[in-house]
Amino acid sequence: MSVSGSLTQSDSWKSLHKHYDEIKSQHMRDWFAADPNRFERFHTEAAGLSLDYSKNRINEDTMHLLLRLAQERNLPAQIDSMFTGEAINRSEQRPALHTALRNYSDRPILVDGQDIMPEIRDTVHRMEEFCWKVRRNQWRGYSNKPFTDVVSIGIGGSFLGPKLASSALKPYWDSRLNIHYLANIDGSHITEILKRLDPATTLFIIQSKSFGTQETLKNATACRQWFLDNGGTEEDLPKHFSAVSSNVEKAKAFGIDEDNIFPMWDWVGGRYSLWSAIGLPLALAIGIDNFRDLLRGAYKMDEHFRTAPLAQNMPVIMALLGVWYVNFFGVNSHAILPYDHYLRSLPAHLQQLDMESNGKSITIDGNQVDYDTGPVIWGGVGTNGQHAFHQLLHQGTHFSPCDFIMPMCSHNPIDNFHAMLVSNCLSQSQALLQGKSEDEAIAELVASGMSKAEAIVLAPQKVIPGNRPSNTIYFPKATPQTVGALIALYEHKVAAQGFLWGINSFDQWGVELGKQLGSKVLGALESDAIPEDFDGSTNGLVRAFHQMQNLL
Ligand code: F6P
């Protein structure tokens, strides 16, 4: 299901342009002053999360028009087509059914006429057994010692999602197991991980949907060799190596015992795979009950996204606000600012989720878009960013809408740390909204003892325009359920934007060219011949690589 008709020629699009001209110079400060109920008016809740979106450059008319756009783009039907398994990933001719992985209803989900739910449930059951055996020391290493370390080898979606959820849920970890994530094809990364480990007590999980990703296979081969060089034997390999992949044959050819291969399906995109057996290292860390709670939290968000009216639908509202800024204000970035140490990996995960999904210039029907699509996603943990990049957020020439993400209670309630953290979060969004006028700056400087003449000279440096939008997503605590709901919230925001923009959010052809060129460049780096085949810059850099090998 997609929509026909030009987005930019639609009635609501044209009305939004007109509306933008009317409100673009209005200040949110004045709107708040005029409306004591703005917080309640632009506020919604779902799956244990609350969204305050009152600090946005919107009024009732804006929301009305954005919601009309959503209706004109047939958003409810498009959302439905994702949940029911229509082949919405058209360029790869398959559905996008990550929601099936957390389907706690008794609704069957059909792919090619077959209900996929029994296989999904069976896989979770296998994960449960695996976790139980490892965590209860029933499954041990070759010297009969219990495992102390798990190395998850994977990249992209086979890395970022599990890594995010693992660090987000650190308070739930079993202290007897350490989980390490190895992704980068960099000798330093693997060296730093392996040098602390004992092969006799280390379990490896090779995570690759395709089982064809160069970085993952190289790291996996090197880990296997390290294992064999440091006490393990070929016969011991099945005890120490398992895999998650949709390519069982390739995993077997690598030497993984079939019993230790967990399935993946082609209808799960890499960046949506945390909910599948790719979540195995996470499940080992936090236990299968907590992993199930994570799925439950995501399921609650799924149900909300699927059934809530658009005007209260949290992912839809966030998607529409994004469209408002990208397409009408001409904004091309969006900052993710978690005020929670454990959620520090969220920006990295959302970069893949959003930019790999919506970094597209061609519509699902194969036409060039005549409007902007996905913004650059960036960010970092609060409050550290306040002492670094927030300067640009407050006074830069670019404006970047921000999502402040904030648990109201800490897992580690020591002293008044958490109140201080929350106060930083609230004061940042407040400062972005309010800003500081020239008169206020002058008055402040004079009050600090400066002469009026000096204050007038300095004041322009201190002016902060304000009127910079932000969302605040808050919840009681970062539990498995709220973290599940939070990740699903962003998945659905991204999907809804893709539906609105008429692009395919579920393929990623853009990453292929680099992979193709990579093998040719590797050939040149490993050969003695003077490179001539590439552009001048690449030839020069290959020559520099050769020259510098002999310098140290
Ligand atoms: O290079 C991009 C990508 O294809 C991602 O979409 C994916 O998550 C990642 O590589 C890893 O792929 P795989 O799980 O097949 O190794």
Coordinates of C-alpha atoms in Angstrom, one line a residue, residues 45-536:
E45 CA 1.1 9.3 26.5
A46 CA 1.7 5.8 25.3
A47 CA 3.1 2.5 26.6
G48 CA 4.4 4.1 29.8
L49 CA 6.1 7.1 28.0
S50 CA 4.9 10.7 28.1
L51 CA 5.6 13.2 25.3
D52 CA 5.6 16.9 26.0
Y53 CA 5.6 18.5 22.5
S54 CA 4.4 21.9 23.6
K55 CA 7.9 23.5 23.0
N56 CA 7.4 23.2 19.3
R57 CA 6.7 25.9 16.7
I58 CA 3.1 24.8 16.4
N59 CA -0.4 25.9 17.2
E60 CA -3.7 24.2 16.9
D61 CA -3.9 25.1 13.2
T62 CA -0.5 23.6 12.6
M63 CA -1.5 20.3 14.1
H64 CA -4.8 20.3 12.3
L65 CA -3.0 20.8 9.0
L66 CA -0.3 18.2 9.7
L67 CA -3.0 15.7 10.7
R68 CA -4.8 16.4 7.5
L69 CA -1.6 15.7 5.6
A70 CA -1.4 12.4 7.4
Q71 CA -4.9 11.5 6.3
E72 CA -4.3 12.6 2.7
R73 CA -1.2 10.4 2.7
N74 CA -3.4 7.5 3.9
L75 CA -1.2 7.1 6.9
P76 CA -3.5 4.8 8.9
A77 CA -3.8 2.3 5.9
Q78 CA 0.0 2.5 5.4
I79 CA 0.6 1.7 9.1
D80 CA -1.8 -1.2 8.8
S81 CA -0.1 -2.6 5.8
M82 CA 3.1 -2.8 7.8
F83 CA 1.5 -4.8 10.6
T84 CA -0.4 -7.2 8.3
G85 CA 2.7 -8.2 6.4
E86 CA 2.2 -6.6 3.1
A87 CA 5.4 -6.5 1.0
I88 CA 6.0 -2.8 1.8
N89 CA 9.8 -3.2 1.2
R90 CA 9.1 -3.2 -2.5
S91 CA 12.7 -3.1 -3.8
E92 CA 13.4 -6.3 -1.9
Q93 CA 9.9 -7.7 -2.4
R94 CA 9.3 -8.4 1.3
P95 CA 7.3 -7.3 4.3
A96 CA 8.8 -5.4 7.2
L97 CA 7.6 -7.5 10.1
H98 CA 9.8 -6.7 13.1
T99 CA 6.5 -6.1 15.0
A100 CA 5.7 -9.8 14.6
L101 CA 8.8 -10.5 16.9
R102 CA 7.0 -8.8 19.8
N103 CA 3.4 -9.7 18.9
Y104 CA 1.9 -10.7 22.2
S105 CA -1.6 -10.9 20.8
D106 CA -3.0 -14.1 19.5
R107 CA -3.3 -12.6 16.0
P108 CA -1.6 -14.9 13.4
I109 CA 0.8 -13.1 11.0
L110 CA 0.9 -14.5 7.6
V111 CA 3.9 -14.5 5.2
D112 CA 3.2 -16.3 1.9
G113 CA 0.1 -17.8 3.5
Q114 CA 2.0 -19.2 6.5
D115 CA 1.6 -18.1 10.1
I116 CA 5.1 -17.0 11.2
M117 CA 4.2 -16.8 14.9
P118 CA 4.9 -20.4 15.9
E119 CA 8.5 -20.2 14.5
I120 CA 9.0 -16.9 16.4
R121 CA 7.7 -18.3 19.6
D122 CA 9.9 -21.4 19.2
T123 CA 13.0 -19.2 18.7
V124 CA 12.3 -17.3 21.9
H125 CA 11.9 -20.6 23.6
R126 CA 15.3 -21.8 22.3
M127 CA 16.8 -18.5 23.4
E128 CA 15.3 -19.1 26.9
E129 CA 16.9 -22.6 27.1
F130 CA 20.2 -21.2 25.9
C131 CA 20.1 -18.4 28.4
W132 CA 19.1 -20.7 31.2
K133 CA 21.9 -23.1 30.4
V134 CA 24.6 -20.5 30.2
R135 CA 23.4 -18.4 33.2
R136 CA 22.9 -21.5 35.4
N137 CA 26.3 -22.9 34.4
Q138 CA 24.7 -25.9 32.7
W139 CA 26.5 -25.0 29.5
R140 CA 30.2 -24.6 30.2
G141 CA 33.4 -24.1 28.4
Y142 CA 35.9 -26.8 27.3
S143 CA 37.6 -26.9 30.7
N144 CA 34.3 -27.2 32.5
K145 CA 34.5 -23.7 33.9
P146 CA 31.4 -21.5 33.7
F147 CA 31.4 -18.7 31.1
T148 CA 32.4 -15.3 32.4
D149 CA 32.4 -13.4 29.1
V150 CA 30.3 -13.3 25.9
V151 CA 31.6 -11.7 22.8
S152 CA 29.0 -10.6 20.3
I153 CA 30.4 -10.2 16.8
G154 CA 28.3 -8.2 14.4
I155 CA 28.0 -4.8 12.9
G156 CA 25.2 -2.3 11.9
G157 CA 21.9 -3.6 13.1
S158 CA 23.5 -6.8 14.4
F159 CA 25.4 -4.6 16.8
L160 CA 23.8 -1.2 17.5
G161 CA 20.4 -2.3 18.8
P162 CA 21.7 -5.0 21.2
K163 CA 24.5 -2.8 22.4
L164 CA 22.0 0.1 23.1
A165 CA 19.6 -2.1 25.0
S166 CA 22.5 -3.8 26.9
S167 CA 23.8 -0.5 28.1
A168 CA 20.3 0.9 28.7
L169 CA 19.5 -2.1 30.9
K170 CA 22.9 -2.4 32.7
P171 CA 21.2 -2.4 36.1
Y172 CA 19.5 -5.7 35.2
W173 CA 22.7 -7.5 34.2
D174 CA 23.8 -10.7 35.8
S175 CA 27.1 -9.7 37.4
R176 CA 28.7 -13.0 36.6
L177 CA 28.6 -12.4 32.8
N178 CA 30.4 -9.7 30.9
I179 CA 29.1 -8.9 27.4
H180 CA 31.4 -7.4 24.8
Y181 CA 30.4 -6.1 21.4
L182 CA 33.0 -6.4 18.6
A183 CA 32.0 -4.6 15.4
N184 CA 34.7 -2.6 13.9
I185 CA 37.2 -4.1 11.4
D186 CA 40.1 -2.6 13.4
G187 CA 42.9 -4.7 14.9
S188 CA 42.8 -2.4 17.9
H189 CA 39.2 -3.2 18.8
I190 CA 39.6 -7.0 18.7
T191 CA 42.9 -6.8 20.5
E192 CA 41.5 -4.7 23.3
I193 CA 38.6 -7.0 23.8
L194 CA 40.5 -10.3 23.6
K195 CA 43.4 -9.3 25.7
R196 CA 41.3 -9.4 28.8
L197 CA 39.6 -12.7 28.1
D198 CA 40.3 -16.3 28.8
P199 CA 39.2 -18.6 25.9
A200 CA 38.2 -21.3 28.4
T201 CA 35.4 -19.1 29.8
T202 CA 34.5 -17.1 26.7
L203 CA 31.4 -17.7 24.5
F204 CA 31.2 -16.1 21.0
I205 CA 28.0 -15.3 19.2
I206 CA 28.4 -14.5 15.5
Q207 CA 25.5 -12.1 14.6
S208 CA 24.9 -11.6 10.9
K209 CA 21.6 -11.8 9.1
S210 CA 23.4 -12.4 5.8
F211 CA 26.5 -14.2 7.2
G212 CA 28.3 -12.4 4.4
T213 CA 29.4 -9.1 6.0
Q214 CA 33.1 -8.7 5.6
E215 CA 33.8 -7.1 8.9
T216 CA 31.9 -9.7 10.9
L217 CA 33.4 -12.6 9.1
K218 CA 36.9 -11.3 9.5
N219 CA 36.4 -10.7 13.2
A220 CA 34.7 -14.1 13.7
T221 CA 37.6 -15.9 11.9
A222 CA 40.2 -14.0 14.0
C223 CA 38.3 -14.9 17.2
R224 CA 38.2 -18.5 16.2
Q225 CA 41.9 -18.5 15.5
W226 CA 42.6 -16.8 18.9
F227 CA 40.5 -19.5 20.6
L228 CA 42.5 -22.3 18.8
D229 CA 45.8 -20.6 19.5
N230 CA 45.1 -20.2 23.2
G231 CA 44.0 -23.6 24.5
G232 CA 40.8 -24.4 22.6
T233 CA 40.7 -27.3 20.0
E234 CA 38.5 -27.9 16.9
E235 CA 36.4 -30.3 19.0
D236 CA 35.8 -27.5 21.5
L237 CA 34.5 -25.0 19.0
P238 CA 30.8 -26.0 19.3
K239 CA 30.8 -25.3 23.0
H240 CA 32.2 -21.8 22.4
F241 CA 30.7 -20.6 19.1
S242 CA 27.1 -19.9 18.2
A243 CA 25.5 -17.8 15.5
V244 CA 22.4 -15.9 14.6
S245 CA 21.7 -15.8 10.9
S246 CA 19.1 -16.2 8.2
N247 CA 21.9 -17.9 6.2
V248 CA 22.1 -21.3 8.0
E249 CA 24.2 -22.9 5.3
K250 CA 26.9 -20.2 5.5
A251 CA 27.0 -20.3 9.2
K252 CA 27.4 -24.1 9.1
A253 CA 30.1 -23.7 6.5
F254 CA 31.9 -21.4 8.9
G255 CA 31.9 -24.3 11.3
I256 CA 29.0 -23.5 13.6
D257 CA 27.1 -26.5 14.9
E258 CA 23.5 -26.4 13.5
D259 CA 22.1 -26.8 17.0
N260 CA 23.8 -23.5 17.9
I261 CA 22.4 -21.5 15.0
F262 CA 19.4 -19.3 15.8
P263 CA 17.3 -18.2 12.9
M264 CA 16.6 -14.8 11.4
W265 CA 14.2 -14.0 8.7
D266 CA 14.4 -11.9 5.6
W267 CA 11.3 -10.0 6.7
V268 CA 13.3 -8.5 9.6
G269 CA 15.6 -5.6 8.6
G270 CA 19.0 -5.4 10.3
R271 CA 18.3 -2.2 12.1
Y272 CA 15.0 -3.7 13.4
S273 CA 16.6 -7.0 14.5
L274 CA 17.2 -6.4 18.2
W275 CA 13.8 -8.1 18.9
S276 CA 14.9 -11.3 17.2
A277 CA 17.6 -13.7 18.3
I278 CA 20.1 -10.9 17.5
G279 CA 19.0 -9.9 21.0
L280 CA 20.7 -13.0 22.4
P281 CA 23.7 -11.3 24.1
L282 CA 21.3 -8.9 25.7
A283 CA 19.0 -11.8 26.9
L284 CA 22.1 -13.5 28.3
A285 CA 23.0 -10.3 30.2
I286 CA 19.6 -9.4 31.6
G287 CA 17.8 -12.8 31.6
I288 CA 15.0 -13.9 29.3
D289 CA 12.2 -12.5 31.6
N290 CA 13.6 -9.1 31.2
F291 CA 14.1 -9.6 27.5
R292 CA 10.5 -10.6 27.3
D293 CA 9.5 -7.4 29.1
L294 CA 11.5 -5.4 26.6
L295 CA 9.4 -7.1 23.9
R296 CA 6.3 -6.4 25.9
G297 CA 7.1 -2.7 26.1
A298 CA 7.6 -2.5 22.3
Y299 CA 4.4 -4.4 21.8
K300 CA 2.5 -1.8 23.8
M301 CA 3.9 0.9 21.6
D302 CA 3.0 -1.2 18.5
E303 CA -0.6 -1.4 19.7
H304 CA -0.6 2.3 20.3
F305 CA 0.8 3.1 16.9
R306 CA -1.6 0.7 15.2
T307 CA -4.8 1.8 17.0
A308 CA -4.5 5.2 18.6
P309 CA -6.2 8.1 16.7
L310 CA -3.6 10.1 14.8
A311 CA -4.1 13.2 17.0
Q312 CA -2.9 11.2 20.1
N313 CA -0.5 8.9 18.3
M314 CA 2.9 9.5 19.7
P315 CA 5.1 8.2 16.8
V316 CA 2.8 9.9 14.3
I317 CA 3.0 13.2 16.1
M318 CA 6.8 13.0 16.3
A319 CA 6.9 12.1 12.6
L320 CA 4.7 15.0 11.6
L321 CA 6.7 17.5 13.7
G322 CA 9.8 16.2 11.9
V323 CA 8.2 16.8 8.5
W324 CA 7.1 20.2 9.6
Y325 CA 10.7 21.2 10.4
V326 CA 12.5 19.4 7.5
N327 CA 10.0 20.5 4.7
F328 CA 8.8 23.8 5.9
F329 CA 11.5 25.3 8.1
G330 CA 14.2 23.8 5.9
V331 CA 15.9 22.1 8.9
N332 CA 18.2 19.2 8.1
S333 CA 19.3 17.8 11.4
H334 CA 17.7 16.5 14.6
A335 CA 19.4 16.0 18.0
I336 CA 18.8 13.2 20.4
L337 CA 19.7 14.1 23.9
P338 CA 19.3 11.4 26.5
Y339 CA 19.7 12.6 30.1
D340 CA 20.6 9.2 31.3
H341 CA 24.0 7.6 31.4
Y342 CA 22.6 4.2 30.6
L343 CA 20.9 5.5 27.4
R344 CA 24.1 7.0 26.1
S345 CA 24.1 4.7 23.0
L346 CA 20.7 5.8 21.9
P347 CA 21.9 8.5 19.4
A348 CA 24.2 5.9 17.6
H349 CA 21.3 3.4 17.3
L350 CA 18.9 6.1 16.1
Q351 CA 21.5 7.3 13.5
Q352 CA 21.3 3.9 11.8
L353 CA 17.6 3.5 12.4
D354 CA 16.7 6.9 11.0
M355 CA 19.4 7.6 8.4
E356 CA 19.6 4.2 6.9
S357 CA 15.8 4.1 6.7
N358 CA 15.0 7.6 5.5
G359 CA 18.2 8.8 3.9
K360 CA 16.6 8.3 0.4
S361 CA 16.1 10.5 -2.6
I362 CA 13.9 8.3 -4.7
T363 CA 10.2 7.5 -4.0
I364 CA 9.0 4.0 -3.6
D365 CA 7.6 4.3 -7.1
G366 CA 11.1 5.1 -8.5
N367 CA 10.8 8.9 -8.9
Q368 CA 13.2 11.6 -7.8
V369 CA 11.7 13.4 -4.7
D370 CA 11.2 17.1 -5.0
Y371 CA 11.3 17.7 -1.2
D372 CA 13.8 16.8 1.5
T373 CA 13.6 13.6 3.4
G374 CA 15.4 12.2 6.5
P375 CA 17.5 14.7 8.5
V376 CA 21.0 14.1 10.0
I377 CA 20.5 12.5 13.4
W378 CA 23.1 13.3 16.0
G379 CA 23.4 13.9 19.7
G380 CA 24.9 12.7 22.9
V381 CA 24.3 12.2 26.5
G382 CA 23.2 15.2 28.7
T383 CA 24.7 17.0 30.5
N384 CA 28.0 16.5 28.8
G385 CA 26.7 18.0 25.5
Q386 CA 25.9 21.2 27.4
H387 CA 29.6 21.8 27.9
A388 CA 30.3 21.1 24.2
F389 CA 27.9 21.3 21.3
H390 CA 24.9 22.9 23.0
Q391 CA 26.5 26.3 22.1
L392 CA 25.4 25.7 18.5
L393 CA 22.0 24.7 19.6
H394 CA 21.5 28.0 21.4
Q395 CA 23.3 30.5 19.2
G396 CA 24.3 28.8 16.0
T397 CA 23.0 29.8 12.6
H398 CA 21.5 26.3 12.2
F399 CA 18.6 25.2 14.2
S400 CA 18.2 21.6 15.2
P401 CA 15.1 20.3 16.8
C402 CA 16.0 18.3 19.9
D403 CA 14.5 15.3 21.7
F404 CA 15.2 15.5 25.4
I405 CA 14.8 12.0 26.9
M406 CA 14.6 11.7 30.6
P407 CA 13.7 9.1 33.2
M408 CA 12.3 10.9 36.2
C409 CA 13.9 8.4 38.7
S410 CA 17.4 7.0 38.7
H411 CA 18.5 3.4 39.2
N412 CA 21.2 5.0 41.4
P413 CA 19.5 7.6 43.6
I414 CA 22.5 9.0 45.4
D415 CA 22.5 12.3 47.1
N416 CA 20.7 14.9 44.8
F417 CA 22.4 13.8 41.6
H418 CA 19.1 13.0 39.9
A419 CA 17.4 16.3 40.7
M420 CA 20.5 18.0 39.3
L421 CA 20.4 16.0 36.2
V422 CA 16.7 16.7 35.6
S423 CA 17.2 20.3 36.4
N424 CA 19.8 20.5 33.6
C425 CA 17.5 18.8 31.2
L426 CA 14.6 21.1 31.9
S427 CA 16.7 24.2 31.9
Q428 CA 18.1 23.4 28.5
S429 CA 14.8 23.0 26.8
Q430 CA 13.6 26.1 28.7
A431 CA 16.6 28.1 27.4
L432 CA 16.1 26.9 23.9
L433 CA 12.5 28.0 24.1
Q434 CA 12.9 31.3 25.9
G435 CA 16.3 32.6 24.7
K436 CA 17.6 35.9 26.0
S437 CA 16.7 39.3 24.4
E438 CA 19.2 42.1 24.0
D439 CA 17.4 44.1 26.7
E440 CA 17.6 41.2 29.1
A441 CA 21.3 40.8 28.3
I442 CA 22.0 44.5 29.0
A443 CA 20.0 44.5 32.2
E444 CA 21.9 41.4 33.4
L445 CA 25.3 42.9 32.6
V446 CA 24.5 46.2 34.3
A447 CA 23.2 44.2 37.4
S448 CA 26.6 42.5 37.5
G449 CA 28.3 45.8 37.8
M450 CA 29.2 46.7 34.2
S451 CA 28.6 50.2 32.9
K452 CA 25.7 50.6 30.6
A453 CA 28.0 51.7 27.7
E454 CA 30.1 48.5 28.1
A455 CA 27.0 46.4 28.5
I456 CA 25.6 47.7 25.2
V457 CA 28.8 46.6 23.4
L458 CA 28.9 43.2 24.9
A459 CA 25.1 42.4 24.9
P460 CA 24.8 41.2 21.2
Q461 CA 27.2 38.3 22.1
K462 CA 24.9 37.3 24.9
V463 CA 21.7 37.4 22.9
I464 CA 20.1 34.0 22.5
P465 CA 17.3 33.9 20.0
G466 CA 15.2 31.1 21.6
N467 CA 12.2 29.9 19.8
R468 CA 14.1 26.6 19.1
P469 CA 11.9 23.6 19.3
S470 CA 12.2 20.5 21.4
N471 CA 10.3 17.4 22.5
T472 CA 10.7 16.0 26.0
I473 CA 10.1 12.3 26.3
Y474 CA 9.8 11.2 29.9
F475 CA 9.0 8.2 31.9
P476 CA 9.4 6.9 35.5
K477 CA 12.5 4.8 35.0
A478 CA 14.5 3.1 32.3
T479 CA 13.1 -0.4 32.8
P480 CA 13.0 -3.2 30.1
Q481 CA 9.4 -2.2 29.3
T482 CA 10.0 1.5 28.9
V483 CA 13.2 1.0 27.0
G484 CA 11.4 -1.4 24.6
A485 CA 8.6 1.2 24.2
L486 CA 11.2 4.0 23.6
I487 CA 13.0 2.1 20.8
A488 CA 9.7 1.1 19.2
L489 CA 8.6 4.7 19.4
Y490 CA 11.5 5.8 17.2
E491 CA 11.0 2.8 14.8
H492 CA 7.5 3.9 14.2
K493 CA 8.3 7.6 14.0
V494 CA 10.8 6.7 11.2
A495 CA 8.3 4.4 9.5
A496 CA 5.5 7.0 9.6
Q497 CA 7.9 9.6 8.1
G498 CA 8.8 7.2 5.3
F499 CA 5.1 6.6 4.6
L500 CA 4.5 10.4 4.5
W501 CA 7.5 11.0 2.2
G502 CA 6.5 8.1 0.0
I503 CA 9.9 6.4 0.3
N504 CA 10.9 2.9 1.2
S505 CA 12.2 3.0 4.8
F506 CA 13.2 -0.7 4.8
D507 CA 15.9 -1.0 2.2
Q508 CA 19.5 0.4 2.2
W509 CA 20.9 0.3 -1.3
G510 CA 23.1 3.3 -0.7
V511 CA 25.5 1.3 1.5
E512 CA 26.3 -1.2 -1.2
L513 CA 28.6 0.9 -3.4
G514 CA 31.2 1.4 -0.6
K515 CA 31.2 -2.4 0.0
Q516 CA 31.8 -3.1 -3.7
L517 CA 34.6 -0.6 -4.0
G518 CA 36.1 -1.8 -0.7
S519 CA 37.3 -5.2 -2.1
K520 CA 39.1 -3.5 -5.0
V521 CA 40.8 -1.0 -2.8
L522 CA 41.9 -3.8 -0.4
G523 CA 43.4 -5.5 -3.4
A524 CA 45.4 -2.4 -4.2
L525 CA 46.6 -2.0 -0.6
E526 CA 47.8 -5.6 -0.5
S527 CA 49.6 -5.5 -3.8
D528 CA 53.0 -4.0 -4.6
A529 CA 51.9 -2.5 -7.9
I530 CA 51.7 1.3 -8.1
P531 CA 47.9 2.1 -8.1
E532 CA 46.6 3.7 -11.2
D533 CA 43.0 2.5 -11.5
F534 CA 41.3 4.9 -9.1
D535 CA 40.8 8.6 -9.1
G536 CA 43.8 10.7 -8.3

